[in-house]
Short mmCIF file of C-alpha atoms and ligand atoms in Angstrom, two decimals:
data_model
loop_
_atom_site.label_atom_id
_atom_site.label_comp_id
_atom_site.label_asym_id
_atom_site.label_seq_id
_atom_site.Cartn_x
_atom_site.Cartn_y
_atom_site.Cartn_z
CA MET Y 1 8.29 6.36 54.15
CA ARG Y 2 9.65 9.03 51.82
CA PHE Y 3 7.17 11.57 50.55
CA SER Y 4 7.45 14.14 47.80
CA GLU Y 5 7.58 17.86 48.68
CA PHE Y 6 3.80 17.85 48.24
CA GLY Y 7 3.50 14.85 50.57
CA ASP Y 8 5.76 16.45 53.17
CA LYS Y 9 3.98 19.76 53.08
CA PHE Y 10 0.47 18.40 53.39
CA THR Y 11 1.15 15.73 56.01
CA ARG Y 12 2.48 18.09 58.66
CA ARG Y 13 0.68 18.39 61.96
CA SER Y 14 -1.15 21.53 60.92
CA GLY Y 15 -3.35 23.68 63.13
CA ILE Y 16 -6.44 22.76 61.14
CA LEU Y 17 -5.69 19.02 61.50
CA ARG Y 18 -5.36 19.41 65.26
CA LEU Y 19 -8.61 21.39 65.39
CA MET Y 20 -10.60 18.93 63.26
CA ASP Y 21 -9.08 15.98 65.13
CA ASP Y 22 -10.14 17.45 68.48
CA LEU Y 23 -13.58 18.12 67.04
CA GLY Y 24 -14.09 14.68 65.49
CA LYS Y 25 -12.93 12.85 68.62
CA ALA Y 26 -14.97 15.04 70.95
CA LEU Y 27 -18.18 14.63 68.96
CA SER Y 28 -17.83 10.86 68.63
CA SER Y 29 -16.52 9.85 72.05
CA PRO Y 30 -18.97 8.59 74.69
CA LYS Y 31 -17.44 10.78 77.41
CA ALA Y 32 -17.28 13.98 75.39
CA PRO Y 33 -15.08 16.81 76.65
CA LEU Y 34 -16.52 20.31 76.84
CA MET Y 35 -16.14 21.13 73.18
CA LEU Y 36 -15.66 24.84 72.70
CA GLY Y 37 -13.09 24.21 69.97
CA GLY Y 38 -14.06 23.50 66.35
CA GLY Y 39 -16.45 25.39 64.15
CA ASN Y 40 -19.27 22.83 64.18
CA PRO Y 41 -22.62 24.58 63.83
CA ALA Y 42 -25.36 24.01 66.41
CA PHE Y 43 -28.18 21.52 65.87
CA ILE Y 44 -31.11 23.85 65.31
CA PRO Y 45 -34.45 22.01 65.18
CA GLU Y 46 -36.15 24.50 62.80
CA VAL Y 47 -33.40 23.92 60.24
CA GLN Y 48 -32.99 20.20 60.80
CA SER Y 49 -36.73 19.47 60.51
CA ARG Y 50 -36.83 21.09 57.08
CA ILE Y 51 -33.83 19.14 55.84
CA ARG Y 52 -35.29 15.93 57.26
CA ALA Y 53 -38.62 16.58 55.54
CA ARG Y 54 -36.85 17.16 52.24
CA MET Y 55 -34.91 13.91 52.63
CA GLN Y 56 -38.14 12.05 53.36
CA ALA Y 57 -39.77 13.60 50.31
CA MET Y 58 -36.82 12.52 48.17
CA LEU Y 59 -37.06 8.98 49.49
CA ALA Y 60 -40.78 8.88 48.78
CA ASN Y 61 -40.56 10.46 45.34
CA GLY Y 62 -40.06 7.68 42.76
CA ASP Y 63 -36.39 7.12 42.04
CA GLU Y 64 -35.17 10.58 43.19
CA PHE Y 65 -32.97 9.11 45.91
CA GLU Y 66 -31.52 6.47 43.57
CA ARG Y 67 -30.68 9.19 41.06
CA LEU Y 68 -29.02 11.24 43.79
CA ILE Y 69 -26.68 8.46 44.82
CA GLY Y 70 -26.49 6.60 41.52
CA ASN Y 71 -25.38 9.37 39.15
CA TYR Y 72 -22.28 11.50 38.84
CA GLU Y 73 -23.13 15.18 38.91
CA SER Y 74 -21.68 17.52 36.26
CA PRO Y 75 -18.34 19.08 37.35
CA GLN Y 76 -20.08 22.43 37.75
CA GLY Y 77 -22.57 21.03 40.27
CA ASN Y 78 -26.33 20.60 40.28
CA LEU Y 79 -27.81 22.89 37.65
CA ALA Y 80 -31.30 23.19 39.17
CA PHE Y 81 -29.69 24.40 42.41
CA ILE Y 82 -27.39 26.81 40.58
CA GLU Y 83 -30.29 28.31 38.61
CA ALA Y 84 -32.39 28.67 41.76
CA LEU Y 85 -29.46 30.35 43.53
CA CYS Y 86 -28.94 32.86 40.71
CA ALA Y 87 -32.65 33.75 40.81
CA LEU Y 88 -32.52 34.13 44.59
CA LEU Y 89 -29.51 36.45 44.46
CA LYS Y 90 -31.16 38.54 41.77
CA THR Y 91 -34.46 38.86 43.65
CA HIS Y 92 -33.05 39.52 47.11
CA TYR Y 93 -29.86 41.46 46.41
CA GLY Y 94 -30.07 42.51 42.76
CA TRP Y 95 -26.80 40.64 42.07
CA ASP Y 96 -26.44 39.87 38.40
CA ILE Y 97 -25.08 36.34 38.53
CA ALA Y 98 -25.71 33.80 35.78
CA PRO Y 99 -25.19 30.04 36.03
CA CYS Y 100 -21.88 30.40 34.15
CA ASN Y 101 -20.62 32.42 37.15
CA VAL Y 102 -21.24 29.61 39.64
CA ALA Y 103 -19.32 26.48 40.60
CA ILE Y 104 -20.15 24.02 43.38
CA THR Y 105 -17.27 22.48 45.32
CA ALA Y 106 -16.72 19.92 48.06
CA GLY Y 107 -17.01 22.61 50.77
CA SER Y 108 -15.58 26.09 50.82
CA GLN Y 109 -12.32 24.78 52.28
CA ALA Y 110 -11.83 23.12 48.89
CA SER Y 111 -12.82 26.36 47.12
CA PHE Y 112 -10.06 28.24 48.96
CA PHE Y 113 -7.43 25.65 48.10
CA LEU Y 114 -8.21 26.09 44.42
CA LEU Y 115 -8.62 29.87 44.44
CA PHE Y 116 -5.55 30.68 46.54
CA ASN Y 117 -3.27 28.49 44.46
CA MET Y 118 -4.76 29.86 41.23
CA PHE Y 119 -3.95 33.44 42.12
CA ALA Y 120 -0.81 33.05 44.23
CA GLY Y 121 2.30 30.91 44.16
CA ARG Y 122 4.85 30.64 41.37
CA PHE Y 123 3.97 32.05 37.95
CA ARG Y 124 5.36 30.95 34.60
CA ASP Y 125 7.44 34.14 34.27
CA GLY Y 126 9.23 33.32 37.54
CA GLN Y 127 7.21 35.77 39.66
CA LYS Y 128 6.02 34.66 43.09
CA LYS Y 129 2.76 36.09 44.38
CA LYS Y 130 0.95 36.02 47.69
CA ILE Y 131 -2.57 36.34 49.03
CA LEU Y 132 -3.01 39.51 51.09
CA LEU Y 133 -5.12 39.17 54.23
CA PRO Y 134 -5.85 42.81 55.10
CA MET Y 135 -6.28 41.94 58.74
CA ALA Y 136 -5.15 39.06 60.93
CA PRO Y 137 -6.51 37.28 63.01
CA GLU Y 138 -7.99 35.33 60.09
CA TYR Y 139 -9.36 31.85 59.54
CA ILE Y 140 -7.01 29.05 60.67
CA GLY Y 141 -8.07 26.91 57.71
CA TYR Y 142 -6.27 29.17 55.22
CA THR Y 143 -2.87 28.69 56.83
CA ASP Y 144 -1.71 25.46 55.24
CA LEU Y 145 -3.51 25.63 51.90
CA GLY Y 146 -0.57 26.87 49.83
CA LEU Y 147 1.24 24.57 47.42
CA ILE Y 148 4.29 26.69 48.20
CA GLU Y 149 5.49 28.00 51.54
CA GLY Y 150 4.68 31.57 52.51
CA LEU Y 151 1.52 31.93 50.44
CA PHE Y 152 0.08 34.63 52.71
CA THR Y 153 0.97 38.07 53.88
CA ALA Y 154 -1.18 39.70 56.52
CA ARG Y 155 -1.42 42.99 58.39
CA ARG Y 156 -1.99 43.68 62.04
CA PRO Y 157 -5.28 45.34 62.90
CA GLN Y 158 -5.81 48.52 64.83
CA ILE Y 159 -7.15 47.68 68.25
CA GLU Y 160 -9.90 49.78 69.74
CA CYS Y 161 -10.43 49.12 73.45
CA LEU Y 162 -14.06 49.67 74.39
CA ALA Y 163 -15.80 49.98 77.74
CA GLN Y 164 -16.60 46.98 79.93
CA HIS Y 165 -13.82 44.67 78.81
CA ARG Y 166 -14.73 44.74 75.12
CA PHE Y 167 -12.53 45.54 72.14
CA LYS Y 168 -12.74 45.68 68.37
CA TYR Y 169 -10.31 45.27 65.48
CA HIS Y 170 -10.28 47.64 62.52
CA VAL Y 171 -8.38 47.35 59.24
CA ASP Y 172 -5.23 49.44 59.41
CA PHE Y 173 -5.28 50.98 55.93
CA GLU Y 174 -2.12 53.02 56.65
CA HIS Y 175 -0.16 49.79 56.47
CA ILE Y 176 -1.86 48.21 53.50
CA GLU Y 177 -0.08 48.53 50.24
CA VAL Y 178 -0.93 46.32 47.31
CA SER Y 179 2.54 45.66 45.90
CA PRO Y 180 3.07 43.81 42.59
CA ASP Y 181 3.67 40.55 44.47
CA ILE Y 182 0.07 40.41 45.68
CA GLY Y 183 -2.04 38.03 43.58
CA ALA Y 184 -5.37 38.46 45.36
CA ILE Y 185 -6.92 39.86 48.53
CA CYS Y 186 -9.10 37.77 50.84
CA PHE Y 187 -11.07 38.25 54.03
CA SER Y 188 -13.80 36.42 55.92
CA ARG Y 189 -16.90 38.42 56.87
CA PRO Y 190 -17.92 37.69 59.62
CA THR Y 191 -14.39 36.75 60.54
CA ASN Y 192 -13.57 33.42 62.04
CA PRO Y 193 -12.09 33.52 64.79
CA THR Y 194 -12.99 36.98 66.09
CA GLY Y 195 -16.68 37.38 65.25
CA ASN Y 196 -15.70 40.74 63.74
CA VAL Y 197 -17.73 41.99 60.79
CA LEU Y 198 -15.84 44.36 58.51
CA ALA Y 199 -17.75 47.62 58.21
CA ASP Y 200 -19.23 48.51 54.80
CA ASP Y 201 -16.69 51.30 54.31
CA GLU Y 202 -13.81 48.93 55.10
CA VAL Y 203 -15.10 46.47 52.48
CA LYS Y 204 -15.60 49.25 49.93
CA ARG Y 205 -12.04 50.50 50.48
CA ILE Y 206 -10.67 46.99 50.02
CA MET Y 207 -12.78 46.58 46.86
CA THR Y 208 -11.28 49.80 45.53
CA LEU Y 209 -7.75 48.62 46.33
CA ALA Y 210 -8.38 45.37 44.46
CA ARG Y 211 -9.93 47.18 41.50
CA GLU Y 212 -7.08 49.69 41.26
CA SER Y 213 -4.50 46.92 41.38
CA GLN Y 214 -6.54 44.76 39.00
CA ILE Y 215 -6.42 41.75 41.24
CA PRO Y 216 -9.28 39.57 42.49
CA LEU Y 217 -10.97 40.11 45.82
CA ILE Y 218 -12.09 36.89 47.47
CA MET Y 219 -14.84 37.30 50.06
CA ASP Y 220 -15.38 34.40 52.43
CA ASN Y 221 -19.05 34.54 53.44
CA ALA Y 222 -19.12 31.15 55.19
CA TYR Y 223 -21.03 32.80 58.07
CA GLY Y 224 -22.35 35.76 56.13
CA SER Y 225 -24.82 36.66 53.42
CA PRO Y 226 -26.95 35.47 51.74
CA PHE Y 227 -26.94 32.44 54.06
CA PRO Y 228 -26.51 31.53 56.90
CA ASN Y 229 -26.30 35.27 57.60
CA ILE Y 230 -25.10 34.98 61.19
CA VAL Y 231 -24.43 38.72 61.32
CA PHE Y 232 -25.51 40.87 64.27
CA THR Y 233 -24.55 44.28 62.84
CA ALA Y 234 -26.08 46.34 60.04
CA ALA Y 235 -23.61 45.10 57.40
CA THR Y 236 -24.63 45.33 53.75
CA PRO Y 237 -24.00 42.25 51.58
CA LEU Y 238 -21.54 43.81 49.14
CA TRP Y 239 -20.68 42.46 45.71
CA ASP Y 240 -19.45 43.70 42.35
CA GLU Y 241 -19.01 41.91 39.05
CA ARG Y 242 -15.29 41.40 39.72
CA ALA Y 243 -15.77 39.88 43.19
CA ILE Y 244 -15.26 36.23 44.02
CA VAL Y 245 -17.71 35.29 46.74
CA CYS Y 246 -17.38 31.96 48.52
CA LEU Y 247 -20.47 30.52 50.19
CA SER Y 248 -21.06 27.31 52.07
CA LEU Y 249 -23.98 25.25 53.32
CA SER Y 250 -21.97 24.16 56.38
CA LYS Y 251 -22.85 26.83 58.90
CA LEU Y 252 -26.51 26.66 57.97
CA GLY Y 253 -26.33 23.21 59.54
CA LEU Y 254 -25.05 20.89 56.79
CA PRO Y 255 -21.30 20.53 57.31
CA GLY Y 256 -21.62 16.81 56.59
CA ALA Y 257 -22.94 17.49 53.08
CA ARG Y 258 -19.64 19.25 52.16
CA THR Y 259 -21.04 21.88 49.84
CA GLY Y 260 -19.20 25.04 48.86
CA ILE Y 261 -20.36 27.56 46.28
CA VAL Y 262 -18.12 29.93 44.31
CA LEU Y 263 -19.67 32.99 42.65
CA ALA Y 264 -17.13 34.54 40.32
CA PRO Y 265 -16.44 36.10 36.94
CA GLU Y 266 -17.00 33.45 34.28
CA PRO Y 267 -13.34 32.56 33.60
CA VAL Y 268 -12.74 31.96 37.32
CA ALA Y 269 -15.94 29.96 37.83
CA GLN Y 270 -15.14 27.85 34.76
CA ALA Y 271 -11.59 27.29 36.00
CA ILE Y 272 -13.05 25.87 39.21
CA VAL Y 273 -15.34 23.62 37.14
CA GLY Y 274 -12.30 22.34 35.25
CA MET Y 275 -10.39 21.67 38.45
CA ASN Y 276 -13.41 19.92 39.95
CA ALA Y 277 -13.27 17.46 37.07
CA ILE Y 278 -9.57 16.80 37.66
CA PHE Y 279 -9.64 16.56 41.44
CA ASN Y 280 -13.09 15.13 42.16
CA LEU Y 281 -14.72 14.33 38.81
CA ALA Y 282 -17.77 16.14 40.18
CA PRO Y 283 -19.01 17.65 43.43
CA SER Y 284 -21.68 15.90 45.46
CA SER Y 285 -25.28 16.94 44.81
CA LEU Y 286 -26.48 16.01 48.28
CA GLY Y 287 -26.32 19.51 49.82
CA ALA Y 288 -27.71 21.11 46.68
CA LEU Y 289 -30.70 18.77 46.54
CA LEU Y 290 -31.42 18.92 50.26
CA THR Y 291 -31.64 22.72 50.12
CA LEU Y 292 -33.07 23.17 46.62
CA GLU Y 293 -36.61 23.95 47.78
CA LEU Y 294 -35.31 26.35 50.45
CA VAL Y 295 -33.38 28.24 47.80
CA LYS Y 296 -36.25 28.21 45.28
CA SER Y 297 -38.72 29.59 47.81
CA GLY Y 298 -36.30 32.06 49.42
CA GLU Y 299 -36.92 30.29 52.74
CA ILE Y 300 -33.16 29.92 53.15
CA ILE Y 301 -32.89 33.71 53.59
CA ARG Y 302 -35.76 33.79 56.08
CA LEU Y 303 -34.19 30.96 58.09
CA GLY Y 304 -30.98 32.97 58.40
CA GLN Y 305 -32.79 36.13 59.36
CA GLU Y 306 -35.42 34.74 61.69
CA VAL Y 307 -33.88 31.58 63.08
CA LEU Y 308 -30.07 31.44 62.87
CA LYS Y 309 -29.29 35.07 63.58
CA PRO Y 310 -31.39 35.36 66.78
CA PHE Y 311 -30.30 31.89 67.87
CA TYR Y 312 -26.58 32.68 67.68
CA ARG Y 313 -26.97 36.25 68.92
CA GLY Y 314 -28.74 34.92 72.03
CA LYS Y 315 -25.99 32.38 72.59
CA ALA Y 316 -23.28 35.01 72.14
CA GLU Y 317 -24.88 37.31 74.73
CA GLN Y 318 -25.27 34.46 77.17
CA ALA Y 319 -21.67 33.29 76.71
CA VAL Y 320 -20.27 36.82 77.12
CA GLY Y 321 -22.23 37.15 80.36
CA TRP Y 322 -20.68 33.92 81.66
CA LEU Y 323 -17.21 35.09 80.62
CA ASP Y 324 -17.65 38.38 82.47
CA ILE Y 325 -18.45 36.44 85.62
CA ALA Y 326 -15.66 33.89 85.17
CA LEU Y 327 -12.97 36.50 84.47
CA GLU Y 328 -13.99 39.20 86.90
CA GLY Y 329 -11.01 41.19 88.16
CA LEU Y 330 -8.65 39.99 85.36
CA ASP Y 331 -7.19 42.09 82.54
CA TYR Y 332 -9.31 40.59 79.76
CA PHE Y 333 -11.09 41.84 76.65
CA VAL Y 334 -13.70 40.09 74.54
CA HIS Y 335 -13.94 41.06 70.87
CA ARG Y 336 -17.37 42.60 70.33
CA PRO Y 337 -19.43 39.68 68.97
CA GLU Y 338 -20.77 40.88 65.61
CA GLY Y 339 -21.37 37.53 63.93
CA ALA Y 340 -20.29 33.89 63.38
CA MET Y 341 -20.28 31.57 66.41
CA PHE Y 342 -17.15 32.38 68.39
CA LEU Y 343 -15.92 34.58 71.19
CA TRP Y 344 -12.39 35.85 70.81
CA LEU Y 345 -10.89 36.33 74.22
CA TRP Y 346 -7.81 38.49 74.72
CA LEU Y 347 -6.08 37.92 78.07
CA ARG Y 348 -3.83 40.97 78.10
CA GLY Y 349 -0.41 40.37 79.67
CA LEU Y 350 -1.12 36.63 80.13
CA PRO Y 351 2.09 35.23 81.66
CA ILE Y 352 1.84 31.94 79.73
CA LYS Y 353 1.34 31.44 76.00
CA SER Y 354 -2.16 30.72 74.71
CA GLU Y 355 -0.93 27.31 73.57
CA GLN Y 356 -0.02 26.40 77.15
CA LEU Y 357 -3.42 27.61 78.28
CA TYR Y 358 -4.97 25.37 75.60
CA GLU Y 359 -3.02 22.37 76.98
CA ARG Y 360 -4.02 23.10 80.57
CA LEU Y 361 -7.67 23.46 79.55
CA ARG Y 362 -7.53 20.23 77.60
CA ARG Y 363 -6.26 18.40 80.66
CA ARG Y 364 -9.34 19.68 82.46
CA GLY Y 365 -11.62 18.46 79.69
CA VAL Y 366 -12.22 21.78 77.91
CA VAL Y 367 -11.28 22.12 74.26
CA VAL Y 368 -10.75 25.63 72.83
CA VAL Y 369 -8.44 26.80 70.03
CA SER Y 370 -5.23 28.60 70.83
CA GLY Y 371 -5.25 32.02 69.19
CA HIS Y 372 -1.73 31.78 67.75
CA TYR Y 373 -3.00 29.69 64.84
CA PHE Y 374 -5.08 32.55 63.48
CA PHE Y 375 -2.32 34.79 62.16
CA PRO Y 376 -1.43 33.27 58.77
CA GLY Y 377 1.13 35.40 56.97
CA LEU Y 378 1.75 37.85 59.82
CA GLU Y 379 5.43 38.59 60.21
CA GLY Y 380 7.31 39.67 63.30
CA ASP Y 381 6.80 38.84 66.91
CA TRP Y 382 3.67 40.25 68.47
CA ARG Y 383 2.74 39.46 72.03
CA HIS Y 384 -0.99 39.76 71.28
CA HIS Y 385 -0.54 36.71 69.03
CA HIS Y 386 -0.02 34.54 72.15
CA GLU Y 387 -2.62 36.16 74.38
CA CYS Y 388 -5.88 35.10 72.72
CA ILE Y 389 -8.08 32.02 72.53
CA ARG Y 390 -11.13 31.22 70.44
CA ILE Y 391 -14.22 29.90 72.20
CA SER Y 392 -17.14 28.46 70.24
CA TYR Y 393 -20.57 29.04 71.76
CA ALA Y 394 -22.45 26.76 69.37
CA GLN Y 395 -22.74 23.81 71.77
CA THR Y 396 -25.39 23.37 74.49
CA PRO Y 397 -25.68 26.10 77.17
CA GLU Y 398 -24.53 23.64 79.87
CA THR Y 399 -21.37 22.78 77.90
CA VAL Y 400 -20.57 26.43 77.19
CA GLN Y 401 -21.22 27.57 80.75
CA GLN Y 402 -19.17 24.79 82.36
CA GLY Y 403 -16.34 25.27 79.87
CA ILE Y 404 -16.23 29.01 80.45
CA ALA Y 405 -16.11 28.56 84.22
CA ILE Y 406 -13.03 26.33 83.82
CA ILE Y 407 -11.46 28.83 81.38
CA GLY Y 408 -11.90 31.52 84.05
CA ASP Y 409 -10.34 29.30 86.68
CA GLU Y 410 -7.30 28.41 84.56
CA ALA Y 411 -6.78 32.00 83.40
CA ARG Y 412 -6.87 33.18 87.01
CA LYS Y 413 -4.28 30.55 87.98
CA ALA Y 414 -2.02 31.58 85.10
CA TYR Y 415 -2.12 35.28 86.06
CA ARG Y 416 -1.44 34.35 89.70
CA GLU Y 417 1.68 32.38 88.69
CA GLY Y 418 3.00 35.33 86.66
N1 PLP Z 501 -14.29 29.81 55.88
C1 PLP Z 501 -14.44 30.03 57.20
C2 PLP Z 501 -14.27 31.41 57.72
C3 PLP Z 501 -14.71 28.96 58.06
O1 PLP Z 501 -14.84 29.18 59.36
C4 PLP Z 501 -14.85 27.66 57.52
C5 PLP Z 501 -15.11 26.51 58.39
O2 PLP Z 501 -15.07 26.56 59.59
C6 PLP Z 501 -14.69 27.50 56.15
C7 PLP Z 501 -14.42 28.60 55.35
C8 PLP Z 501 -14.79 26.15 55.50
O3 PLP Z 501 -16.08 25.63 55.60
P1 PLP Z 501 -16.63 24.44 54.70
O4 PLP Z 501 -15.46 23.80 54.00
O5 PLP Z 501 -17.30 23.51 55.66
O6 PLP Z 501 -17.57 25.05 53.71
#
C-alpha cells in the first residue's frame, strides 16, 4: 500500500506506539506481565467511588445520560464544566481565565498535536520553526507529533549528583538561546519521565525568555496543578496571561474519558476550538460531566492534595527503597522523585544500551520504557541517553516490587558481562 508523506510519517513504529501497545496488551491479557511501562494511573478507590457515584446519579437523573450520549457537544467543549473550571482557577489561584480562554480536547496528547503544529513547522513566508524543549529528558509522546520532521530542539540538563545514589537535573540556562527559528517553548512539570519538578525560579526564567522573544510558552501540567497535583515539592502553580497551560483528566484517574483542557490567550483557545470542529466535530463531554461536581465544589483540588499526592508519594518512597536493595553495589542513580508516577533510573556506565536492557526485561516478563525515547530534539551522541530506563510505580506494590527485583538482577548481569 502506498501512503502519502503524512501516511508514511504517522504510521511508523514510533516509541509512543510501542509504549501504548505494551500497555494495552499488558492490561488486557489474562497472564499480565509486570507492567512498569506505560503511564496508566493507579486505581484509587477514593477517586473511583466519586466518579462511580456521579455516573449513577446521571443514570438516575431523568434523561441526563441520554443527553450525554445522544448529543454532539459544542466544539469548545462542555460550557458548564468550562465555567466551573474558570471559577475554580479564580478562587484557588487567582488566575484570570474566562470561558473564551478555554478549549476542551480529546486528551492533552491531542492538544499538543494542535499546539505544536500551530507554532512550529513551515510558515507561509518560507521560515521553518521549532519547539524548544529547555531540558531533555522530556515526554516521549511529543516526539512524533510534528507534521514535519525535526519539529523539536532540546538542550541537555545539568546533572547534580546527590548523596545516596540520587541525582537531579537542572535547566542549563547557559546553553539556552531563543533564536528566531524557535516558535514556542514547552516543558512538562512534573516531567514525565524523570519525576523532576522545575523549580519556581527555573519556570520564571523560562517565562521571561518566552516573553522577551514574544513566543508562546506551553506548560504541560498533566501531572501538575491544579489537578491531579502529583507534586511532592513546594512548587508554585505559575501562570501569566500569555501562558498556554495544558491540563488533563487522565492522571486523576480518567484516561479512558480522553479529556484534555487548554487554557490560553483567546486567539489560541479559539484556534483550538476551530480545529476541534475540523478534526473531531466536537470533544466528548463524558470527562467534563463526570467531574463537573468535583470542579464546582473544589473537591478536585482536595482530592489531589489529600488523596493523590500522598498516595503517589508513598508509592515512590516504597519503590525507591526496593530499588536501593535490588541495585546495591552497582553504579546507579535514581532521579529524586518530585512528582508524577515514575522513577528515572540512571545506570552509569551500563555496558549494554537501555534498549537491550528493555528487551531482556521483557523476556523476563517485566515491561519498562527504555530511556532513549525521552530525548526528542536532542542532537549529538550522549552516552547518558542510553543509560536510563523509566519505571512506573503506579501498579500494585507486588507488581512493582517483583518487577524491581528482576530489574536489579538483569542490571547486575549486564554490568558483570561488561
Ligand atoms: N503530557 C504528559 C507529560 C504525559 O505523561 C501524558 C500522558 O502520559 C500526556 C501529556 C497525555 O495525556 P492525555 O492525552 O491522556 O491527556
